[in-house]
Amino acid sequence: MISVMSQNSQKPPSKPFHSPFPNARSEGESDASSEEAKPVHQIAMPEALAGSGALDRLVATARDYARQATADNTNAAYAKDWAHFTSWCRRRGANALPPSPELIGLYIASCAAPEAKAPARSTRALSVSTIERRLSGIAWHYQQRGFALDRKDRHIATVLAGIRRKHARPPVQKEAVLAEDIIAMVATLGFDLRDLRDRAILLIGYAGGLRRSEIVSLDHGKDDTLDSGGWIEIQDDGAVLFLRGKTGWREVEIGRGSSELTCPVHALEQWLHFAKIDFGALFRRTSQDNRRVLDARLSDKHVARLIKQTVLAAGIRSDLPEAERLALFSGHSLRAGLASSADVDERYIQKQLGHASAEMTRRYQRRRDKFRVNLTKAAGL
């Protein structure tokens, strides 16, 4: 049984003890809610130094670098994780600070099997992957506040192991957009500004095996914008994309296709020419009358909507109801499509997708020949 730690078992000597339960506060203890609400990335000036304008600017620069240590999407997800956890604590009269492994063990158990009397928004059981992500977000926020959360503590590790054992399911994979599919999808687009842009997005995203966030973060040139996630260089034989991904910077080579109608580099050149883009964000919004290009960078949500829209227009998986077809496809369908359609050595696909392991690449290969190597016959049977 998970026991509750006593006051003596907590060991952050420089900080007052906060019991996870109400009416058990130590003398002189302040409300933890103000500490919970403090922003993260609290880079401060050393106490031994006297403040100055130059040092203040340096502190601001350090804070900006600290914010960029993790991707914006990761920061947003971790913020939601922390907000959910602290809200759960408040509803039960518990303090989120300092970290209590017992309390977090109860929290992840509640996420896997919500109480019947919990608010309606909290009654849905979370998947194992979501619970693990929430635990990562909570640990990250504790670290930003100067605490260390021991995820190997038995109150957390054993509960999480039990949740995995009972509730773990194979991951739900999105349908891959295959070669014949992407050709049919771009055929539904016209040749006005918006369609030229969308054609380039689909073909570049497919041929590069890009995440939707990587597509919209591209700039025309290096260091064009502050929020750039990479840039392009168009050459005679194709285009080279310099991308800042999850695992650091990588180069993605996209060769020219066999037909101008389906060539990703030609589609990109057409978009840049007619949109008159030679600086800044590569993929941008267009005006309502579709006659001019605006400065605003596209949201990555546009890529997901575009894929769903063209899937329907092309009649892909028309054997299914529309709602099911929409649920099958997402931004990751482009990455899975390249991995499933390209008949090349697996190592080249792994490099293109930026995966650290071949095992991750195989998860994207929907049509991979699983019995290419027959160990049964090789063993003499």
GROMACS .gro file of C-alpha atoms in nm:
model
  381
    1MET     CA    1   0.000   0.000   0.000
    2ILE     CA    2   0.122   0.346  -0.074
    3SER     CA    3   0.198   0.516   0.252
    4VAL     CA    4   0.202   0.888   0.317
    5MET     CA    5   0.539   1.035   0.398
    6SER     CA    6   0.570   1.193   0.734
    7GLN     CA    7   0.707   1.539   0.789
    8ASN     CA    8   1.042   1.395   0.900
    9SER     CA    9   1.089   1.199   0.577
   10GLN     CA   10   1.094   1.509   0.357
   11LYS     CA   11   1.451   1.632   0.311
   12PRO     CA   12   1.475   1.970   0.145
   13PRO     CA   13   1.643   2.143   0.445
   14SER     CA   14   1.650   2.484   0.284
   15LYS     CA   15   1.275   2.491   0.216
   16PRO     CA   16   0.977   2.471   0.455
   17PHE     CA   17   0.781   2.149   0.452
   18HIS     CA   18   0.446   2.147   0.272
   19SER     CA   19   0.224   1.854   0.358
   20PRO     CA   20   0.024   1.717   0.067
   21PHE     CA   21  -0.282   1.712   0.288
   22PRO     CA   22  -0.491   1.998   0.432
   23ASN     CA   23  -0.473   2.112   0.794
   24ALA     CA   24  -0.123   1.973   0.834
   25ARG     CA   25   0.094   2.276   0.764
   26SER     CA   26   0.413   2.340   0.949
   27GLU     CA   27   0.448   2.654   1.156
   28GLY     CA   28   0.534   2.951   0.939
   29GLU     CA   29   0.438   2.772   0.619
   30SER     CA   30   0.305   2.996   0.342
   31ASP     CA   31   0.046   2.911   0.081
   32ALA     CA   32   0.209   2.717  -0.201
   33SER     CA   33  -0.030   2.851  -0.463
   34SER     CA   34   0.184   3.160  -0.519
   35GLU     CA   35   0.491   2.940  -0.572
   36GLU     CA   36   0.298   2.713  -0.809
   37ALA     CA   37   0.197   3.011  -1.020
   38LYS     CA   38   0.549   3.147  -1.063
   39PRO     CA   39   0.671   3.137  -1.421
   40VAL     CA   40   0.940   2.889  -1.510
   41HIS     CA   41   1.282   2.970  -1.657
   42GLN     CA   42   1.361   3.184  -1.351
   43ILE     CA   43   1.716   3.275  -1.446
   44ALA     CA   44   1.839   3.521  -1.184
   45MET     CA   45   2.146   3.731  -1.120
   46PRO     CA   46   2.391   3.597  -0.860
   47GLU     CA   47   2.336   3.762  -0.523
   48ALA     CA   48   2.705   3.854  -0.496
   49LEU     CA   49   2.685   4.079  -0.801
   50ALA     CA   50   2.552   4.432  -0.802
   51GLY     CA   51   2.289   4.500  -1.064
   52SER     CA   52   2.362   4.704  -1.374
   53GLY     CA   53   2.199   4.769  -1.708
   54ALA     CA   54   2.439   4.538  -1.889
   55LEU     CA   55   2.384   4.253  -1.642
   56ASP     CA   56   2.007   4.299  -1.650
   57ARG     CA   57   2.014   4.265  -2.028
   58LEU     CA   58   2.232   3.955  -1.994
   59VAL     CA   59   1.981   3.802  -1.751
   60ALA     CA   60   1.703   3.869  -2.002
   61THR     CA   61   1.912   3.705  -2.276
   62ALA     CA   62   1.977   3.400  -2.056
   63ARG     CA   63   1.604   3.368  -1.984
   64ASP     CA   64   1.531   3.380  -2.356
   65TYR     CA   65   1.782   3.101  -2.420
   66ALA     CA   66   1.630   2.900  -2.135
   67ARG     CA   67   1.286   2.931  -2.295
   68GLN     CA   68   1.429   2.800  -2.621
   69ALA     CA   69   1.583   2.494  -2.453
   70THR     CA   70   1.262   2.309  -2.534
   71ALA     CA   71   1.031   2.341  -2.833
   72ASP     CA   72   0.728   2.571  -2.814
   73ASN     CA   73   0.491   2.276  -2.853
   74THR     CA   74   0.667   2.093  -2.571
   75ASN     CA   75   0.649   2.401  -2.348
   76ALA     CA   76   0.277   2.434  -2.419
   77ALA     CA   77   0.215   2.067  -2.345
   78TYR     CA   78   0.415   2.080  -2.021
   79ALA     CA   79   0.226   2.392  -1.913
   80LYS     CA   80  -0.105   2.205  -1.955
   81ASP     CA   81   0.034   1.908  -1.764
   82TRP     CA   82   0.136   2.128  -1.471
   83ALA     CA   83  -0.196   2.314  -1.473
   84HIS     CA   84  -0.389   1.986  -1.465
   85PHE     CA   85  -0.177   1.849  -1.180
   86THR     CA   86  -0.199   2.163  -0.964
   87SER     CA   87  -0.574   2.184  -1.026
   88TRP     CA   88  -0.610   1.821  -0.918
   89CYS     CA   89  -0.412   1.898  -0.602
   90ARG     CA   90  -0.621   2.203  -0.514
   91ARG     CA   91  -0.948   2.015  -0.551
   92ARG     CA   92  -0.823   1.767  -0.295
   93GLY     CA   93  -0.678   2.022  -0.055
   94ALA     CA   94  -0.320   1.913  -0.128
   95ASN     CA   95  -0.008   2.116  -0.201
   96ALA     CA   96   0.183   2.060  -0.522
   97LEU     CA   97   0.507   2.188  -0.371
   98PRO     CA   98   0.745   2.048  -0.267
   99PRO     CA   99   0.722   1.723  -0.469
  100SER     CA  100   0.567   1.427  -0.291
  101PRO     CA  101   0.614   1.089  -0.465
  102GLU     CA  102   0.313   0.953  -0.274
  103LEU     CA  103   0.090   1.232  -0.399
  104ILE     CA  104   0.209   1.193  -0.758
  105GLY     CA  105   0.150   0.819  -0.736
  106LEU     CA  106  -0.209   0.892  -0.638
  107TYR     CA  107  -0.237   1.147  -0.918
  108ILE     CA  108  -0.131   0.910  -1.196
  109ALA     CA  109  -0.360   0.643  -1.049
  110SER     CA  110  -0.645   0.895  -1.071
  111CYS     CA  111  -0.553   0.970  -1.434
  112ALA     CA  112  -0.573   0.599  -1.520
  113ALA     CA  113  -0.889   0.532  -1.318
  114PRO     CA  114  -1.074   0.860  -1.243
  115GLU     CA  115  -1.304   0.876  -0.945
  116ALA     CA  116  -1.673   0.846  -1.030
  117LYS     CA  117  -1.755   1.171  -0.848
  118ALA     CA  118  -1.483   1.372  -1.021
  119PRO     CA  119  -1.583   1.668  -1.243
  120ALA     CA  120  -1.712   1.562  -1.584
  121ARG     CA  121  -1.401   1.693  -1.761
  122SER     CA  122  -1.182   1.461  -1.549
  123THR     CA  123  -1.380   1.136  -1.571
  124ARG     CA  124  -1.220   1.013  -1.893
  125ALA     CA  125  -0.934   0.774  -1.829
  126LEU     CA  126  -0.610   0.884  -1.991
  127SER     CA  127  -0.395   0.662  -2.210
  128VAL     CA  128  -0.065   0.530  -2.082
  129SER     CA  129   0.131   0.754  -2.320
  130THR     CA  130  -0.059   1.062  -2.201
  131ILE     CA  131   0.006   0.974  -1.836
  132GLU     CA  132   0.377   0.929  -1.908
  133ARG     CA  133   0.384   1.264  -2.088
  134ARG     CA  134   0.208   1.431  -1.792
  135LEU     CA  135   0.463   1.281  -1.557
  136SER     CA  136   0.742   1.421  -1.773
  137GLY     CA  137   0.578   1.764  -1.772
  138ILE     CA  138   0.541   1.762  -1.395
  139ALA     CA  139   0.903   1.655  -1.344
  140TRP     CA  140   1.019   1.929  -1.581
  141HIS     CA  141   0.827   2.196  -1.391
  142TYR     CA  142   0.967   2.076  -1.060
  143GLN     CA  143   1.316   2.101  -1.205
  144GLN     CA  144   1.250   2.459  -1.317
  145ARG     CA  145   1.149   2.543  -0.960
  146GLY     CA  146   1.464   2.398  -0.808
  147PHE     CA  147   1.323   2.059  -0.702
  148ALA     CA  148   1.418   1.709  -0.810
  149LEU     CA  149   1.146   1.451  -0.863
  150ASP     CA  150   1.265   1.092  -0.825
  151ARG     CA  151   1.057   0.905  -1.082
  152LYS     CA  152   1.218   0.580  -0.966
  153ASP     CA  153   1.064   0.619  -0.621
  154ARG     CA  154   0.850   0.312  -0.553
  155HIS     CA  155   0.536   0.523  -0.501
  156ILE     CA  156   0.562   0.642  -0.861
  157ALA     CA  157   0.749   0.363  -1.041
  158THR     CA  158   0.539   0.072  -0.916
  159VAL     CA  159   0.208   0.249  -0.980
  160LEU     CA  160   0.319   0.345  -1.331
  161ALA     CA  161   0.438  -0.011  -1.398
  162GLY     CA  162   0.097  -0.141  -1.293
  163ILE     CA  163  -0.079   0.111  -1.516
  164ARG     CA  164   0.135   0.004  -1.811
  165ARG     CA  165   0.070  -0.364  -1.742
  166LYS     CA  166  -0.306  -0.323  -1.717
  167HIS     CA  167  -0.386  -0.046  -1.963
  168ALA     CA  168  -0.108  -0.036  -2.224
  169ARG     CA  169  -0.230  -0.081  -2.581
  170PRO     CA  170  -0.051  -0.080  -2.917
  171PRO     CA  171  -0.022   0.278  -3.048
  172VAL     CA  172  -0.300   0.395  -3.280
  173GLN     CA  173  -0.130   0.479  -3.609
  174LYS     CA  174  -0.256   0.725  -3.865
  175GLU     CA  175  -0.308   0.607  -4.221
  176ALA     CA  176  -0.013   0.660  -4.452
  177VAL     CA  177  -0.055   0.880  -4.760
  178LEU     CA  178   0.096   0.659  -5.031
  179ALA     CA  179   0.244   0.765  -5.367
  180GLU     CA  180  -0.079   0.719  -5.561
  181ASP     CA  181  -0.265   0.906  -5.287
  182ILE     CA  182  -0.043   1.214  -5.287
  183ILE     CA  183  -0.066   1.233  -5.667
  184ALA     CA  184  -0.446   1.224  -5.646
  185MET     CA  185  -0.447   1.481  -5.364
  186VAL     CA  186  -0.239   1.744  -5.549
  187ALA     CA  187  -0.451   1.684  -5.862
  188THR     CA  188  -0.750   1.831  -5.674
  189LEU     CA  189  -0.569   2.166  -5.640
  190GLY     CA  190  -0.580   2.448  -5.892
  191PHE     CA  191  -0.314   2.703  -5.982
  192ASP     CA  192  -0.411   3.017  -5.793
  193LEU     CA  193  -0.188   3.150  -5.514
  194ARG     CA  194  -0.342   2.946  -5.236
  195ASP     CA  195  -0.337   2.622  -5.433
  196LEU     CA  196   0.022   2.676  -5.548
  197ARG     CA  197   0.119   2.713  -5.183
  198ASP     CA  198  -0.078   2.408  -5.071
  199ARG     CA  199   0.063   2.194  -5.352
  200ALA     CA  200   0.417   2.286  -5.245
  201ILE     CA  201   0.332   2.208  -4.881
  202LEU     CA  202   0.199   1.861  -4.962
  203LEU     CA  203   0.481   1.763  -5.197
  204ILE     CA  204   0.765   1.905  -4.987
  205GLY     CA  205   0.617   1.756  -4.671
  206TYR     CA  206   0.579   1.416  -4.837
  207ALA     CA  207   0.916   1.401  -5.016
  208GLY     CA  208   1.098   1.533  -4.711
  209GLY     CA  209   0.912   1.319  -4.460
  210LEU     CA  210   0.858   1.635  -4.257
  211ARG     CA  211   0.653   1.703  -3.947
  212ARG     CA  212   0.386   1.967  -4.000
  213SER     CA  213   0.566   2.199  -3.755
  214GLU     CA  214   0.886   2.163  -3.959
  215ILE     CA  215   0.706   2.253  -4.281
  216VAL     CA  216   0.563   2.582  -4.158
  217SER     CA  217   0.878   2.681  -3.965
  218LEU     CA  218   1.089   2.701  -4.281
  219ASP     CA  219   1.231   3.034  -4.398
  220HIS     CA  220   1.358   3.132  -4.741
  221GLY     CA  221   1.709   3.197  -4.612
  222LYS     CA  222   1.922   3.147  -4.304
  223ASP     CA  223   1.840   3.374  -4.007
  224ASP     CA  224   1.555   3.548  -4.191
  225THR     CA  225   1.324   3.548  -3.887
  226LEU     CA  226   1.356   3.498  -3.513
  227ASP     CA  227   1.108   3.208  -3.504
  228SER     CA  228   1.273   3.021  -3.791
  229GLY     CA  229   1.303   2.645  -3.772
  230GLY     CA  230   1.523   2.616  -4.079
  231TRP     CA  231   1.578   2.735  -4.433
  232ILE     CA  232   1.611   2.604  -4.790
  233GLU     CA  233   1.871   2.606  -5.066
  234ILE     CA  234   1.745   2.525  -5.417
  235GLN     CA  235   2.007   2.366  -5.641
  236ASP     CA  236   2.010   2.218  -5.992
  237ASP     CA  237   1.942   1.863  -5.875
  238GLY     CA  238   1.698   1.946  -5.598
  239ALA     CA  239   1.655   2.133  -5.272
  240VAL     CA  240   1.840   2.100  -4.943
  241LEU     CA  241   1.644   2.178  -4.627
  242PHE     CA  242   1.830   2.273  -4.310
  243LEU     CA  243   1.597   2.182  -4.026
  244ARG     CA  244   1.606   2.227  -3.652
  245GLY     CA  245   1.420   1.920  -3.530
  246LYS     CA  246   1.373   1.734  -3.204
  247THR     CA  247   1.722   1.585  -3.219
  248GLY     CA  248   1.904   1.898  -3.338
  249TRP     CA  249   1.993   2.029  -3.682
  250ARG     CA  250   1.975   1.800  -3.982
  251GLU     CA  251   1.989   1.830  -4.361
  252VAL     CA  252   1.707   1.690  -4.572
  253GLU     CA  253   1.771   1.640  -4.943
  254ILE     CA  254   1.473   1.653  -5.177
  255GLY     CA  255   1.555   1.557  -5.534
  256ARG     CA  256   1.362   1.667  -5.840
  257GLY     CA  257   1.079   1.441  -5.953
  258SER     CA  258   1.016   1.270  -6.285
  259SER     CA  259   0.724   1.501  -6.371
  260GLU     CA  260   0.672   1.873  -6.315
  261LEU     CA  261   0.317   1.801  -6.199
  262THR     CA  262   0.441   1.601  -5.901
  263CYS     CA  263   0.793   1.742  -5.852
  264PRO     CA  264   0.820   1.897  -5.503
  265VAL     CA  265   1.107   2.127  -5.601
  266HIS     CA  266   0.921   2.258  -5.907
  267ALA     CA  267   0.609   2.315  -5.695
  268LEU     CA  268   0.816   2.510  -5.443
  269GLU     CA  269   0.977   2.720  -5.718
  270GLN     CA  270   0.636   2.802  -5.865
  271TRP     CA  271   0.504   2.913  -5.526
  272LEU     CA  272   0.808   3.130  -5.453
  273HIS     CA  273   0.794   3.288  -5.799
  274PHE     CA  274   0.426   3.383  -5.804
  275ALA     CA  275   0.416   3.472  -5.433
  276LYS     CA  276   0.730   3.687  -5.483
  277ILE     CA  277   0.894   3.548  -5.169
  278ASP     CA  278   1.267   3.601  -5.140
  279PHE     CA  279   1.292   3.663  -4.766
  280GLY     CA  280   1.122   3.550  -4.446
  281ALA     CA  281   0.869   3.276  -4.383
  282LEU     CA  282   0.837   3.029  -4.669
  283PHE     CA  283   0.470   2.934  -4.631
  284ARG     CA  284   0.237   3.225  -4.549
  285ARG     CA  285  -0.126   3.317  -4.538
  286THR     CA  286  -0.294   3.477  -4.838
  287SER     CA  287  -0.546   3.757  -4.850
  288GLN     CA  288  -0.918   3.678  -4.853
  289ASP     CA  289  -0.941   3.757  -5.225
  290ASN     CA  290  -0.641   3.523  -5.281
  291ARG     CA  291  -0.453   3.787  -5.481
  292ARG     CA  292  -0.163   3.867  -5.251
  293VAL     CA  293   0.055   3.700  -4.993
  294LEU     CA  294   0.057   3.826  -4.635
  295ASP     CA  295   0.352   3.838  -4.396
  296ALA     CA  296   0.196   3.604  -4.137
  297ARG     CA  297   0.347   3.256  -4.119
  298LEU     CA  298   0.102   2.966  -4.157
  299SER     CA  299   0.001   2.766  -3.852
  300ASP     CA  300   0.093   2.397  -3.847
  301LYS     CA  301  -0.279   2.326  -3.805
  302HIS     CA  302  -0.325   2.434  -4.165
  303VAL     CA  303  -0.118   2.135  -4.279
  304ALA     CA  304  -0.345   1.892  -4.095
  305ARG     CA  305  -0.658   2.058  -4.235
  306LEU     CA  306  -0.509   2.057  -4.585
  307ILE     CA  307  -0.437   1.684  -4.572
  308LYS     CA  308  -0.788   1.601  -4.455
  309GLN     CA  309  -0.944   1.834  -4.714
  310THR     CA  310  -0.753   1.689  -5.009
  311VAL     CA  311  -0.801   1.331  -4.889
  312LEU     CA  312  -1.177   1.385  -4.906
  313ALA     CA  313  -1.157   1.566  -5.240
  314ALA     CA  314  -0.945   1.287  -5.393
  315GLY     CA  315  -1.185   1.016  -5.273
  316ILE     CA  316  -0.919   0.828  -5.076
  317ARG     CA  317  -1.066   0.549  -4.862
  318SER     CA  318  -1.411   0.624  -4.998
  319ASP     CA  319  -1.523   0.287  -4.865
  320LEU     CA  320  -1.547   0.448  -4.519
  321PRO     CA  321  -1.785   0.714  -4.384
  322GLU     CA  322  -1.650   1.068  -4.402
  323ALA     CA  323  -1.595   1.099  -4.026
  324GLU     CA  324  -1.383   0.783  -4.019
  325ARG     CA  325  -1.181   0.898  -4.319
  326LEU     CA  326  -1.105   1.228  -4.152
  327ALA     CA  327  -0.996   1.051  -3.833
  328LEU     CA  328  -0.758   0.823  -4.024
  329PHE     CA  329  -0.537   1.097  -4.166
  330SER     CA  330  -0.327   1.368  -4.001
  331GLY     CA  331  -0.003   1.559  -4.046
  332HIS     CA  332   0.195   1.243  -3.969
  333SER     CA  333   0.037   1.072  -4.269
  334LEU     CA  334   0.296   1.243  -4.490
  335ARG     CA  335   0.591   1.106  -4.290
  336ALA     CA  336   0.437   0.760  -4.278
  337GLY     CA  337   0.368   0.780  -4.651
  338LEU     CA  338   0.730   0.843  -4.743
  339ALA     CA  339   0.852   0.566  -4.512
  340SER     CA  340   0.598   0.322  -4.656
  341SER     CA  341   0.633   0.410  -5.026
  342ALA     CA  342   1.008   0.462  -5.076
  343ASP     CA  343   1.159   0.130  -5.185
  344VAL     CA  344   1.512   0.202  -5.064
  345ASP     CA  345   1.744   0.086  -4.789
  346GLU     CA  346   1.592   0.150  -4.448
  347ARG     CA  347   1.892   0.357  -4.344
  348TYR     CA  348   1.812   0.626  -4.601
  349ILE     CA  349   1.456   0.656  -4.472
  350GLN     CA  350   1.582   0.675  -4.115
  351LYS     CA  351   1.817   0.960  -4.209
  352GLN     CA  352   1.546   1.147  -4.402
  353LEU     CA  353   1.299   1.128  -4.113
  354GLY     CA  354   1.565   1.219  -3.857
  355HIS     CA  355   1.509   0.913  -3.641
  356ALA     CA  356   1.769   0.806  -3.387
  357SER     CA  357   1.691   0.436  -3.430
  358ALA     CA  358   1.577   0.202  -3.705
  359GLU     CA  359   1.305   0.071  -3.473
  360MET     CA  360   1.135   0.411  -3.475
  361THR     CA  361   1.153   0.421  -3.855
  362ARG     CA  362   0.986   0.079  -3.879
  363ARG     CA  363   0.686   0.214  -3.690
  364TYR     CA  364   0.625   0.446  -3.985
  365GLN     CA  365   0.654   0.178  -4.251
  366ARG     CA  366   0.296   0.064  -4.294
  367ARG     CA  367   0.373  -0.165  -4.589
  368ARG     CA  368   0.711  -0.297  -4.473
  369ASP     CA  369   0.785  -0.657  -4.570
  370LYS     CA  370   0.787  -0.804  -4.221
  371PHE     CA  371   0.910  -1.144  -4.340
  372ARG     CA  372   1.190  -1.033  -4.570
  373VAL     CA  373   1.427  -1.209  -4.332
  374ASN     CA  374   1.277  -1.550  -4.249
  375LEU     CA  375   1.453  -1.671  -3.937
  376THR     CA  376   1.243  -1.990  -3.934
  377LYS     CA  377   1.392  -2.110  -4.264
  378ALA     CA  378   1.734  -1.974  -4.170
  379ALA     CA  379   1.721  -2.192  -3.857
  380GLY     CA  380   1.663  -2.501  -4.071
  381LEU     CA  381   1.286  -2.549  -4.031
   0.00000   0.00000   0.00000
